[in-house]
Amino acid sequence: MDWNLIPIASYVFFGLFVLASIVHLVFCYFEMERCRMATKCLTTLFLSIAATIALPGQPLVYLGCFLGCLGDAFLLKKHKVWPFVSGMVSFLAGHILYIIAMMRLCEPLHWGYYVATVLWIILFPIFGVHISKRIVHQKKLIFGGTMYFAFLFLDLIWSIILCSKGMVNFGLLCIFGSFCFIGSDMFLTWTMFKRDVKRRDFYIMASYLLAQGLLVTGLVLTYLIR
């Protein structure tokens, strides 16, 4: 890996992402609500800019991250239905772009991979909706939430496929990032619909920011060495 391939400006904005994340998590830990809300969107915005500079020819990666930033903005008011739904749609679109980016990295692929992916998207909500009903009591959100988690787990599945195709070094970052995403969103769902906990936002954002950082970094570096 020739690290000189990455422009200095990309390192600068990635550093700003790390710094903004630390500051934001401090605000979350001490439950400083106004400061937390003011810094939340800066984190993924800096990360998306870093990805854009490092990999300008791969919009799937940096647009996926930017959609996460947009989702962060919507979820500032996550206890209202439409901001929550808008945030979920933004994150879903971002995950779809990440998955397509991984598919492109794995090409050429046997057609069976695509069939299996479509079957997963169809079958996961059918079986997963029964679990969702036990947690989410708003009927309008059950199917959408289950569909969202179908794509969230697809991130993990395609990260594993990415590693199986020989791109292990940075593909592992995508696997760990996917696990963090799943954990973050499961905890978010639990605290919203079952039982709230103290310093909820700290735990959610710590795992979420780690997830975005690992996934985006893994995809950027894998594209650069491909």
Coordinates of N, CA and C in Angstrom, one line a residue:
M1 N 0.9 -1.2 0.0 CA 0.0 0.0 0.0 C 0.9 1.2 0.0
D2 N 0.8 2.1 -1.0 CA 1.5 3.3 -1.1 C 0.7 4.4 -0.5
W3 N 1.0 4.8 0.7 CA 0.2 5.8 1.5 C 0.3 7.2 0.8
N4 N 1.3 7.4 -0.1 CA 1.4 8.7 -0.8 C 0.3 8.9 -1.8
L5 N -0.5 7.8 -2.1 CA -1.6 7.9 -3.0 C -2.7 8.7 -2.4
I6 N -2.7 8.8 -1.1 CA -3.8 9.6 -0.4 C -3.3 11.0 -0.2
P7 N -4.1 12.0 -0.7 CA -3.7 13.4 -0.6 C -3.7 13.8 0.9
I8 N -2.8 14.8 1.2 CA -2.6 15.2 2.6 C -4.0 15.8 3.1
A9 N -4.7 16.5 2.3 CA -6.0 17.0 2.7 C -7.0 16.0 3.3
S10 N -6.9 14.8 2.7 CA -7.7 13.7 3.2 C -7.3 13.3 4.6
Y11 N -6.0 13.2 4.9 CA -5.6 13.0 6.3 C -6.1 14.0 7.2
V12 N -6.0 15.3 6.8 CA -6.4 16.4 7.6 C -7.9 16.3 8.0
F13 N -8.8 16.0 7.0 CA -10.2 15.9 7.3 C -10.5 14.6 8.1
F14 N -9.7 13.5 7.9 CA -9.9 12.3 8.7 C -9.5 12.7 10.2
G15 N -8.4 13.4 10.3 CA -8.1 13.9 11.7 C -9.1 14.7 12.3
L16 N -9.8 15.6 11.5 CA -10.9 16.4 12.1 C -12.1 15.5 12.5
F17 N -12.3 14.4 11.7 CA -13.3 13.5 12.0 C -13.1 12.9 13.4
V18 N -11.8 12.4 13.6 CA -11.4 11.8 14.9 C -11.6 12.8 16.0
L19 N -11.1 14.0 15.8 CA -11.1 15.1 16.8 C -12.6 15.4 17.2
A20 N -13.4 15.6 16.1 CA -14.8 16.0 16.3 C -15.6 14.8 17.0
S21 N -15.2 13.6 16.7 CA -15.8 12.4 17.3 C -15.5 12.4 18.8
I22 N -14.3 12.7 19.2 CA -13.9 12.7 20.6 C -14.6 13.8 21.4
V23 N -14.7 15.0 20.8 CA -15.4 16.1 21.4 C -16.8 15.8 21.6
H24 N -17.4 15.2 20.5 CA -18.9 14.9 20.5 C -19.2 13.8 21.6
L25 N -18.3 12.8 21.7 CA -18.5 11.8 22.7 C -18.4 12.3 24.1
V26 N -17.5 13.3 24.3 CA -17.4 13.9 25.6 C -18.7 14.6 26.0
F27 N -19.3 15.3 25.0 CA -20.6 16.0 25.2 C -21.7 15.0 25.5
C28 N -21.6 13.8 24.8 CA -22.6 12.8 25.0 C -22.5 12.2 26.4
Y29 N -21.3 12.0 26.8 CA -21.0 11.3 28.1 C -21.6 12.2 29.3
F30 N -21.3 13.5 29.2 CA -21.7 14.4 30.2 C -23.2 15.0 30.0
E31 N -23.8 14.4 28.9 CA -25.2 14.7 28.6 C -25.4 16.2 28.4
M32 N -24.5 16.9 27.7 CA -24.6 18.3 27.4 C -25.3 18.4 26.0
E33 N -26.7 18.4 26.1 CA -27.5 18.2 25.0 C -27.3 19.2 23.8
R34 N -27.2 20.5 24.1 CA -27.0 21.5 23.1 C -25.7 21.3 22.3
C35 N -24.7 21.1 23.1 CA -23.3 20.8 22.5 C -23.3 19.5 21.7
R36 N -24.0 18.5 22.2 CA -24.1 17.2 21.5 C -24.7 17.4 20.2
M37 N -25.9 18.1 20.1 CA -26.6 18.3 18.9 C -25.8 19.2 17.9
A38 N -25.0 20.2 18.4 CA -24.3 21.1 17.6 C -23.1 20.4 16.9
T39 N -22.5 19.3 17.5 CA -21.4 18.7 17.0 C -21.6 17.4 16.2
K40 N -22.9 16.9 16.4 CA -23.2 15.5 15.9 C -22.9 15.4 14.4
C41 N -23.4 16.3 13.6 CA -23.3 16.1 12.1 C -21.9 16.5 11.6
L42 N -21.1 17.2 12.4 CA -19.7 17.5 11.9 C -18.9 16.3 11.8
T43 N -19.1 15.3 12.6 CA -18.3 14.1 12.6 C -18.3 13.4 11.2
T44 N -19.5 12.9 10.8 CA -19.6 12.2 9.5 C -19.4 13.1 8.3
L45 N -19.6 14.5 8.5 CA -19.4 15.4 7.4 C -17.9 15.4 7.1
F46 N -17.0 15.5 8.1 CA -15.6 15.5 8.0 C -15.1 14.2 7.3
L47 N -15.7 13.1 7.8 CA -15.4 11.8 7.2 C -15.7 11.7 5.7
S48 N -16.9 12.2 5.4 CA -17.3 12.1 4.0 C -16.4 13.0 3.1
I49 N -16.0 14.1 3.6 CA -15.0 15.0 2.8 C -13.7 14.3 2.7
A50 N -13.2 13.6 3.7 CA -12.0 12.9 3.7 C -12.0 11.8 2.6
A51 N -13.2 11.1 2.6 CA -13.4 10.0 1.6 C -13.5 10.6 0.2
T52 N -14.1 11.7 0.0 CA -14.2 12.4 -1.3 C -12.8 12.8 -1.9
I53 N -12.0 13.3 -1.0 CA -10.7 13.7 -1.4 C -9.8 12.5 -1.7
A54 N -9.9 11.5 -0.9 CA -9.1 10.3 -1.1 C -9.5 9.5 -2.3
L55 N -10.8 9.5 -2.6 CA -11.3 8.6 -3.6 C -12.4 9.3 -4.4
P56 N -12.0 10.4 -5.2 CA -13.0 11.2 -5.9 C -13.7 10.4 -7.0
G57 N -13.1 9.3 -7.5 CA -13.7 8.6 -8.6 C -14.7 7.5 -8.1
Q58 N -14.9 7.4 -6.8 CA -15.8 6.4 -6.3 C -16.9 7.0 -5.4
P59 N -17.9 7.6 -6.1 CA -19.0 8.3 -5.3 C -19.8 7.4 -4.4
L60 N -19.8 6.1 -4.7 CA -20.6 5.2 -3.8 C -20.2 5.3 -2.4
V61 N -18.9 5.4 -2.2 CA -18.3 5.4 -0.8 C -18.6 6.7 -0.1
Y62 N -18.2 7.9 -0.8 CA -18.4 9.1 0.0 C -19.8 9.6 0.0
L63 N -20.6 9.2 -1.0 CA -22.1 9.5 -0.9 C -22.8 8.7 0.2
G64 N -22.3 7.4 0.3 CA -22.9 6.6 1.4 C -22.6 7.2 2.8
C65 N -21.4 7.8 2.9 CA -21.1 8.4 4.2 C -21.8 9.7 4.4
F66 N -22.0 10.5 3.3 CA -22.7 11.7 3.4 C -24.2 11.5 3.7
L67 N -24.8 10.4 3.2 CA -26.1 10.0 3.6 C -26.2 9.7 5.1
G68 N -25.2 9.2 5.6 CA -25.1 8.9 7.1 C -25.1 10.3 7.8
C69 N -24.4 11.3 7.3 CA -24.4 12.6 7.9 C -25.8 13.2 7.8
L70 N -26.5 13.0 6.7 CA -27.9 13.5 6.5 C -28.8 12.8 7.5
G71 N -28.6 11.5 7.7 CA -29.4 10.7 8.7 C -29.2 11.2 10.1
D72 N -27.9 11.6 10.4 CA -27.6 12.1 11.7 C -28.4 13.4 12.0
A73 N -28.5 14.2 10.9 CA -29.3 15.5 11.0 C -30.8 15.2 11.3
F74 N -31.3 14.3 10.6 CA -32.7 13.9 10.8 C -33.0 13.4 12.3
L75 N -32.0 12.6 12.7 CA -32.2 11.9 14.0 C -31.9 12.8 15.2
L76 N -31.6 14.1 14.9 CA -31.5 15.0 16.1 C -32.9 15.1 16.7
K77 N -33.9 14.8 16.0 CA -35.3 14.8 16.5 C -35.9 13.4 16.3
K78 N -35.2 12.4 16.8 CA -35.6 11.0 16.5 C -36.8 10.6 17.2
H79 N -37.3 11.3 18.2 CA -38.5 10.9 19.0 C -39.7 11.4 18.2
K80 N -39.6 12.1 17.1 CA -40.7 12.5 16.3 C -40.7 11.5 15.1
V81 N -41.9 11.1 14.7 CA -42.0 10.0 13.7 C -41.3 10.3 12.4
W82 N -41.6 11.4 11.8 CA -41.1 11.7 10.4 C -39.6 12.0 10.4
P83 N -39.1 12.7 11.3 CA -37.6 12.8 11.3 C -36.9 11.4 11.5
F84 N -37.5 10.6 12.4 CA -37.0 9.2 12.6 C -37.0 8.4 11.3
V85 N -38.2 8.5 10.6 CA -38.3 7.7 9.3 C -37.4 8.3 8.3
S86 N -37.3 9.6 8.2 CA -36.4 10.2 7.2 C -34.9 9.8 7.5
G87 N -34.5 9.8 8.8 CA -33.2 9.4 9.1 C -33.0 7.9 8.7
M88 N -33.9 7.0 9.0 CA -33.8 5.6 8.7 C -33.7 5.4 7.2
V89 N -34.4 6.2 6.4 CA -34.3 6.1 4.9 C -33.0 6.5 4.4
S90 N -32.4 7.6 5.0 CA -31.1 8.1 4.7 C -30.0 7.1 4.9
F91 N -30.1 6.5 6.1 CA -29.1 5.5 6.5 C -29.3 4.2 5.6
L92 N -30.5 3.9 5.3 CA -30.7 2.7 4.4 C -30.1 2.9 3.1
A93 N -30.3 4.1 2.5 CA -29.7 4.5 1.2 C -28.2 4.4 1.3
G94 N -27.6 4.9 2.4 CA -26.2 4.8 2.6 C -25.7 3.4 2.6
H95 N -26.4 2.5 3.3 CA -26.0 1.1 3.4 C -26.1 0.4 2.0
I96 N -27.1 0.8 1.2 CA -27.2 0.2 -0.1 C -26.0 0.6 -1.0
L97 N -25.6 1.9 -0.8 CA -24.4 2.3 -1.6 C -23.1 1.6 -1.1
Y98 N -23.0 1.4 0.2 CA -21.8 0.6 0.7 C -21.8 -0.8 0.1
I99 N -23.0 -1.4 0.1 CA -23.1 -2.8 -0.4 C -22.8 -2.9 -1.9
I100 N -23.3 -1.9 -2.7 CA -22.9 -1.9 -4.1 C -21.4 -1.7 -4.3
A101 N -20.8 -0.8 -3.5 CA -19.4 -0.6 -3.6 C -18.6 -1.9 -3.3
M102 N -19.1 -2.7 -2.3 CA -18.4 -3.9 -2.0 C -18.6 -4.9 -3.2
M103 N -19.8 -4.9 -3.8 CA -20.1 -5.8 -4.9 C -19.1 -5.5 -6.1
R104 N -18.9 -4.2 -6.3 CA -18.0 -3.8 -7.4 C -16.6 -4.2 -7.1
L105 N -16.2 -4.2 -5.9 CA -14.9 -4.6 -5.5 C -14.7 -6.1 -5.7
C106 N -15.8 -6.9 -5.6 CA -15.7 -8.3 -5.7 C -15.8 -8.8 -7.1
E107 N -16.2 -8.0 -8.0 CA -16.4 -8.4 -9.4 C -15.1 -9.0 -10.0
P108 N -15.2 -10.0 -10.9 CA -16.4 -10.6 -11.4 C -17.0 -11.6 -10.4
L109 N -18.3 -11.7 -10.4 CA -19.0 -12.5 -9.4 C -19.9 -13.5 -10.1
H110 N -20.0 -14.7 -9.5 CA -21.0 -15.7 -10.1 C -22.4 -15.1 -9.8
W111 N -23.3 -15.4 -10.7 CA -24.7 -14.9 -10.6 C -25.4 -15.3 -9.4
G112 N -24.9 -16.4 -8.8 CA -25.5 -16.9 -7.5 C -25.5 -15.9 -6.4
Y113 N -24.4 -15.1 -6.4 CA -24.3 -14.1 -5.3 C -25.4 -13.1 -5.3
Y114 N -25.8 -12.7 -6.6 CA -26.8 -11.7 -6.7 C -28.2 -12.3 -6.4
V115 N -28.4 -13.6 -6.8 CA -29.7 -14.2 -6.5 C -29.8 -14.4 -4.9
A116 N -28.7 -14.8 -4.3 CA -28.7 -15.0 -2.8 C -29.0 -13.7 -2.1
T117 N -28.5 -12.6 -2.7 CA -28.7 -11.2 -2.1 C -30.2 -10.8 -2.2
V118 N -30.8 -11.1 -3.3 CA -32.2 -10.7 -3.5 C -33.1 -11.6 -2.6
L119 N -32.7 -12.9 -2.5 CA -33.5 -13.8 -1.6 C -33.4 -13.3 -0.2
W120 N -32.2 -12.9 0.2 CA -32.0 -12.4 1.6 C -33.0 -11.2 1.8
I121 N -33.0 -10.3 0.9 CA -33.8 -9.0 1.0 C -35.3 -9.4 1.1
I122 N -35.7 -10.5 0.4 CA -37.1 -10.9 0.4 C -37.4 -11.7 1.7
L123 N -36.6 -12.6 2.1 CA -36.9 -13.5 3.2 C -36.6 -13.0 4.5
F124 N -35.6 -12.1 4.7 CA -35.3 -11.6 6.0 C -36.5 -10.8 6.7
P125 N -37.1 -9.9 5.9 CA -38.3 -9.3 6.6 C -39.4 -10.2 6.9
I126 N -39.6 -11.3 6.2 CA -40.7 -12.2 6.5 C -40.5 -12.9 7.8
F127 N -39.3 -13.3 8.1 CA -39.0 -13.9 9.4 C -38.6 -12.9 10.5
G128 N -38.0 -11.8 10.1 CA -37.5 -10.8 11.1 C -38.7 -10.0 11.7
V129 N -39.8 -9.9 10.9 CA -40.9 -9.0 11.4 C -41.5 -9.5 12.7
H130 N -41.4 -10.8 12.9 CA -41.9 -11.4 14.2 C -41.1 -11.0 15.4
I131 N -39.8 -10.8 15.2 CA -39.0 -10.3 16.3 C -39.2 -8.8 16.5
S132 N -39.4 -8.1 15.4 CA -39.6 -6.6 15.4 C -40.8 -6.3 16.2
K133 N -41.9 -7.1 16.0 CA -43.2 -6.9 16.7 C -43.0 -6.9 18.2
R134 N -42.0 -7.7 18.7 CA -41.8 -7.7 20.2 C -41.1 -6.5 20.7
I135 N -40.5 -5.7 19.9 CA -39.8 -4.6 20.3 C -40.4 -3.3 19.9
V136 N -40.8 -3.2 18.6 CA -41.4 -2.0 18.1 C -42.9 -2.1 18.1
H137 N -43.6 -1.2 18.8 CA -45.1 -1.3 18.9 C -45.8 -0.4 18.0
Q138 N -45.1 0.3 17.1 CA -45.8 1.1 16.1 C -45.8 0.4 14.8
K139 N -47.0 0.0 14.4 CA -47.1 -0.9 13.2 C -46.5 -0.4 12.0
K140 N -46.6 1.0 11.8 CA -46.1 1.6 10.6 C -44.5 1.5 10.5
L141 N -43.9 1.3 11.6 CA -42.4 1.2 11.6 C -41.9 -0.2 11.6
I142 N -42.7 -1.2 11.8 CA -42.2 -2.5 11.9 C -41.6 -3.1 10.6
F143 N -42.3 -3.0 9.5 CA -41.8 -3.5 8.3 C -40.5 -2.7 7.8
G144 N -40.6 -1.4 7.9 CA -39.5 -0.5 7.4 C -38.3 -0.8 8.3
G145 N -38.5 -1.0 9.6 CA -37.3 -1.2 10.4 C -36.7 -2.6 10.2
T146 N -37.5 -3.6 9.9 CA -37.0 -4.9 9.6 C -36.3 -4.9 8.3
M147 N -36.8 -4.2 7.3 CA -36.1 -4.1 6.0 C -34.8 -3.4 6.2
Y148 N -34.7 -2.4 7.0 CA -33.5 -1.7 7.3 C -32.4 -2.6 7.8
F149 N -32.8 -3.5 8.8 CA -31.9 -4.4 9.4 C -31.4 -5.5 8.4
A150 N -32.3 -5.8 7.4 CA -31.9 -6.7 6.3 C -30.7 -6.2 5.6
F151 N -30.7 -4.9 5.3 CA -29.5 -4.3 4.6 C -28.4 -4.1 5.5
L152 N -28.6 -3.9 6.8 CA -27.6 -3.7 7.8 C -26.8 -5.0 7.8
F153 N -27.5 -6.2 7.9 CA -26.8 -7.4 7.9 C -26.1 -7.8 6.6
L154 N -26.7 -7.2 5.5 CA -26.0 -7.4 4.2 C -24.7 -6.7 4.1
D155 N -24.5 -5.6 4.8 CA -23.2 -5.0 5.0 C -22.2 -6.0 5.5
L156 N -22.6 -6.7 6.5 CA -21.7 -7.7 7.1 C -21.4 -8.8 6.2
I157 N -22.5 -9.3 5.6 CA -22.3 -10.5 4.6 C -21.4 -10.1 3.5
W158 N -21.6 -8.9 2.9 CA -20.7 -8.6 1.8 C -19.3 -8.2 2.2
S159 N -19.1 -7.8 3.5 CA -17.8 -7.5 4.0 C -17.0 -8.9 4.1
I160 N -17.8 -9.9 4.5 CA -17.2 -11.2 4.6 C -16.8 -11.8 3.2
I161 N -17.7 -11.6 2.3 CA -17.4 -12.0 0.9 C -16.2 -11.2 0.4
L162 N -16.1 -9.9 0.7 CA -15.0 -9.1 0.3 C -13.7 -9.8 0.8
C163 N -13.6 -10.2 2.0 CA -12.4 -10.9 2.5 C -12.2 -12.2 1.9
S164 N -13.3 -12.9 1.5 CA -13.1 -14.2 0.9 C -12.5 -14.1 -0.5
K165 N -12.6 -12.9 -1.1 CA -12.1 -12.7 -2.4 C -10.7 -12.2 -2.4
G166 N -10.0 -12.3 -1.2 CA -8.6 -12.0 -1.1 C -8.3 -10.6 -0.6
M167 N -9.3 -9.8 -0.4 CA -9.1 -8.4 0.1 C -9.2 -8.4 1.6
V168 N -8.4 -9.2 2.3 CA -8.5 -9.4 3.7 C -8.1 -8.2 4.6
N169 N -6.9 -7.7 4.2 CA -6.3 -6.6 5.1 C -7.3 -5.5 5.5
F170 N -7.9 -4.9 4.5 CA -8.8 -3.8 4.8 C -10.2 -4.2 4.8
G171 N -10.5 -5.4 4.2 CA -11.9 -6.0 4.3 C -12.3 -6.3 5.7
L172 N -11.3 -6.6 6.6 CA -11.6 -6.8 8.0 C -12.1 -5.6 8.7
L173 N -11.6 -4.4 8.2 CA -12.1 -3.2 8.8 C -13.6 -3.1 8.5
C174 N -14.0 -3.5 7.3 CA -15.5 -3.4 6.9 C -16.3 -4.4 7.8
I175 N -15.7 -5.6 8.1 CA -16.4 -6.5 8.9 C -16.6 -6.0 10.3
F176 N -15.6 -5.4 10.9 CA -15.7 -4.9 12.3 C -16.6 -3.7 12.3
G177 N -16.6 -2.9 11.2 CA -17.4 -1.7 11.1 C -18.9 -2.1 11.0
S178 N -19.2 -3.2 10.3 CA -20.5 -3.7 10.1 C -21.1 -4.2 11.5
F179 N -20.2 -4.9 12.2 CA -20.6 -5.4 13.5 C -21.0 -4.2 14.4
C180 N -20.2 -3.2 14.4 CA -20.4 -2.0 15.2 C -21.7 -1.3 14.8
F181 N -22.0 -1.3 13.5 CA -23.3 -0.7 13.0 C -24.5 -1.5 13.6
I182 N -24.4 -2.8 13.5 CA -25.5 -3.6 14.0 C -25.7 -3.4 15.5
G183 N -24.6 -3.4 16.2 CA -24.7 -3.1 17.6 C -25.3 -1.8 18.0
S184 N -24.8 -0.8 17.3 CA -25.3 0.6 17.5 C -26.8 0.7 17.3
D185 N -27.2 0.2 16.1 CA -28.7 0.4 15.7 C -29.6 -0.5 16.6
M186 N -29.1 -1.7 17.0 CA -29.9 -2.5 17.9 C -30.1 -1.8 19.2
F187 N -29.0 -1.2 19.7 CA -29.1 -0.5 21.0 C -30.0 0.7 20.9
L188 N -29.9 1.4 19.8 CA -30.8 2.6 19.5 C -32.2 2.1 19.5
T189 N -32.5 1.0 18.8 CA -33.9 0.5 18.7 C -34.4 0.1 20.1
W190 N -33.6 -0.5 20.9 CA -34.0 -1.0 22.2 C -34.3 0.2 23.1
T191 N -33.4 1.2 23.1 CA -33.6 2.3 24.0 C -34.8 3.2 23.6
M192 N -35.1 3.2 22.3 CA -36.3 4.0 21.8 C -37.6 3.4 22.1
F193 N -37.7 2.0 22.0 CA -38.9 1.4 22.0 C -39.2 0.5 23.3
K194 N -38.1 0.1 24.0 CA -38.2 -0.7 25.2 C -37.9 0.0 26.5
R195 N -36.6 0.3 26.6 CA -36.2 0.9 27.9 C -35.0 1.8 27.7
D196 N -35.2 3.1 28.1 CA -34.1 4.0 28.0 C -33.0 3.8 29.0
V197 N -31.8 4.2 28.8 CA -30.7 4.0 29.7 C -29.9 5.3 29.9
K198 N -29.2 5.5 30.9 CA -28.4 6.7 31.2 C -27.2 6.7 30.2
R199 N -26.9 7.9 29.7 CA -25.9 8.1 28.7 C -26.1 7.2 27.4
R200 N -27.3 7.1 27.1 CA -27.7 6.3 25.9 C -27.0 6.8 24.6
D201 N -26.9 8.2 24.4 CA -26.3 8.7 23.2 C -24.8 8.4 23.1
F202 N -24.2 8.4 24.3 CA -22.7 8.1 24.3 C -22.5 6.7 23.8
Y203 N -23.2 5.7 24.2 CA -23.0 4.3 23.7 C -23.4 4.2 22.3
I204 N -24.5 4.8 21.9 CA -24.9 4.7 20.5 C -23.9 5.3 19.6
M205 N -23.5 6.6 19.9 CA -22.6 7.3 19.0 C -21.2 6.7 19.0
A206 N -20.7 6.2 20.1 CA -19.4 5.6 20.2 C -19.3 4.4 19.2
S207 N -20.3 3.6 19.2 CA -20.3 2.4 18.3 C -20.6 2.8 16.9
Y208 N -21.4 3.8 16.7 CA -21.8 4.3 15.3 C -20.6 5.0 14.7
L209 N -19.9 5.9 15.4 CA -18.8 6.6 14.8 C -17.7 5.6 14.4
L210 N -17.5 4.6 15.3 CA -16.5 3.6 15.0 C -16.9 2.8 13.8
A211 N -18.2 2.5 13.6 CA -18.7 1.8 12.5 C -18.4 2.6 11.2
Q212 N -18.8 3.8 11.2 CA -18.6 4.7 10.0 C -17.1 4.8 9.6
G213 N -16.3 5.1 10.6 CA -14.9 5.2 10.4 C -14.3 4.0 9.8
L214 N -14.6 2.8 10.4 CA -14.0 1.5 9.9 C -14.5 1.2 8.5
L215 N -15.8 1.3 8.3 CA -16.4 1.0 7.0 C -15.8 1.8 5.9
V216 N -15.9 3.1 6.1 CA -15.4 4.1 5.0 C -13.9 3.9 4.8
T217 N -13.1 3.8 5.9 CA -11.7 3.6 5.7 C -11.4 2.3 5.0
G218 N -12.1 1.2 5.4 CA -11.9 -0.1 4.8 C -12.2 0.0 3.3
L219 N -13.3 0.6 2.9 CA -13.7 0.7 1.5 C -12.7 1.6 0.7
V220 N -12.3 2.7 1.3 CA -11.4 3.6 0.6 C -10.0 2.9 0.3
L221 N -9.5 2.3 1.3 CA -8.2 1.6 1.2 C -8.2 0.4 0.3
T222 N -9.3 -0.3 0.3 CA -9.5 -1.5 -0.6 C -9.6 -1.0 -2.0
Y223 N -10.3 0.0 -2.3 CA -10.3 0.6 -3.7 C -9.0 1.0 -4.1
L224 N -8.2 1.6 -3.2 CA -6.9 2.2 -3.6 C -5.9 1.1 -3.9
I225 N -6.0 -0.1 -3.3 CA -5.0 -1.2 -3.6 C -5.5 -2.1 -4.6
R226 N -6.8 -2.0 -5.0 CA -7.3 -3.0 -6.0 C -6.7 -2.8 -7.4

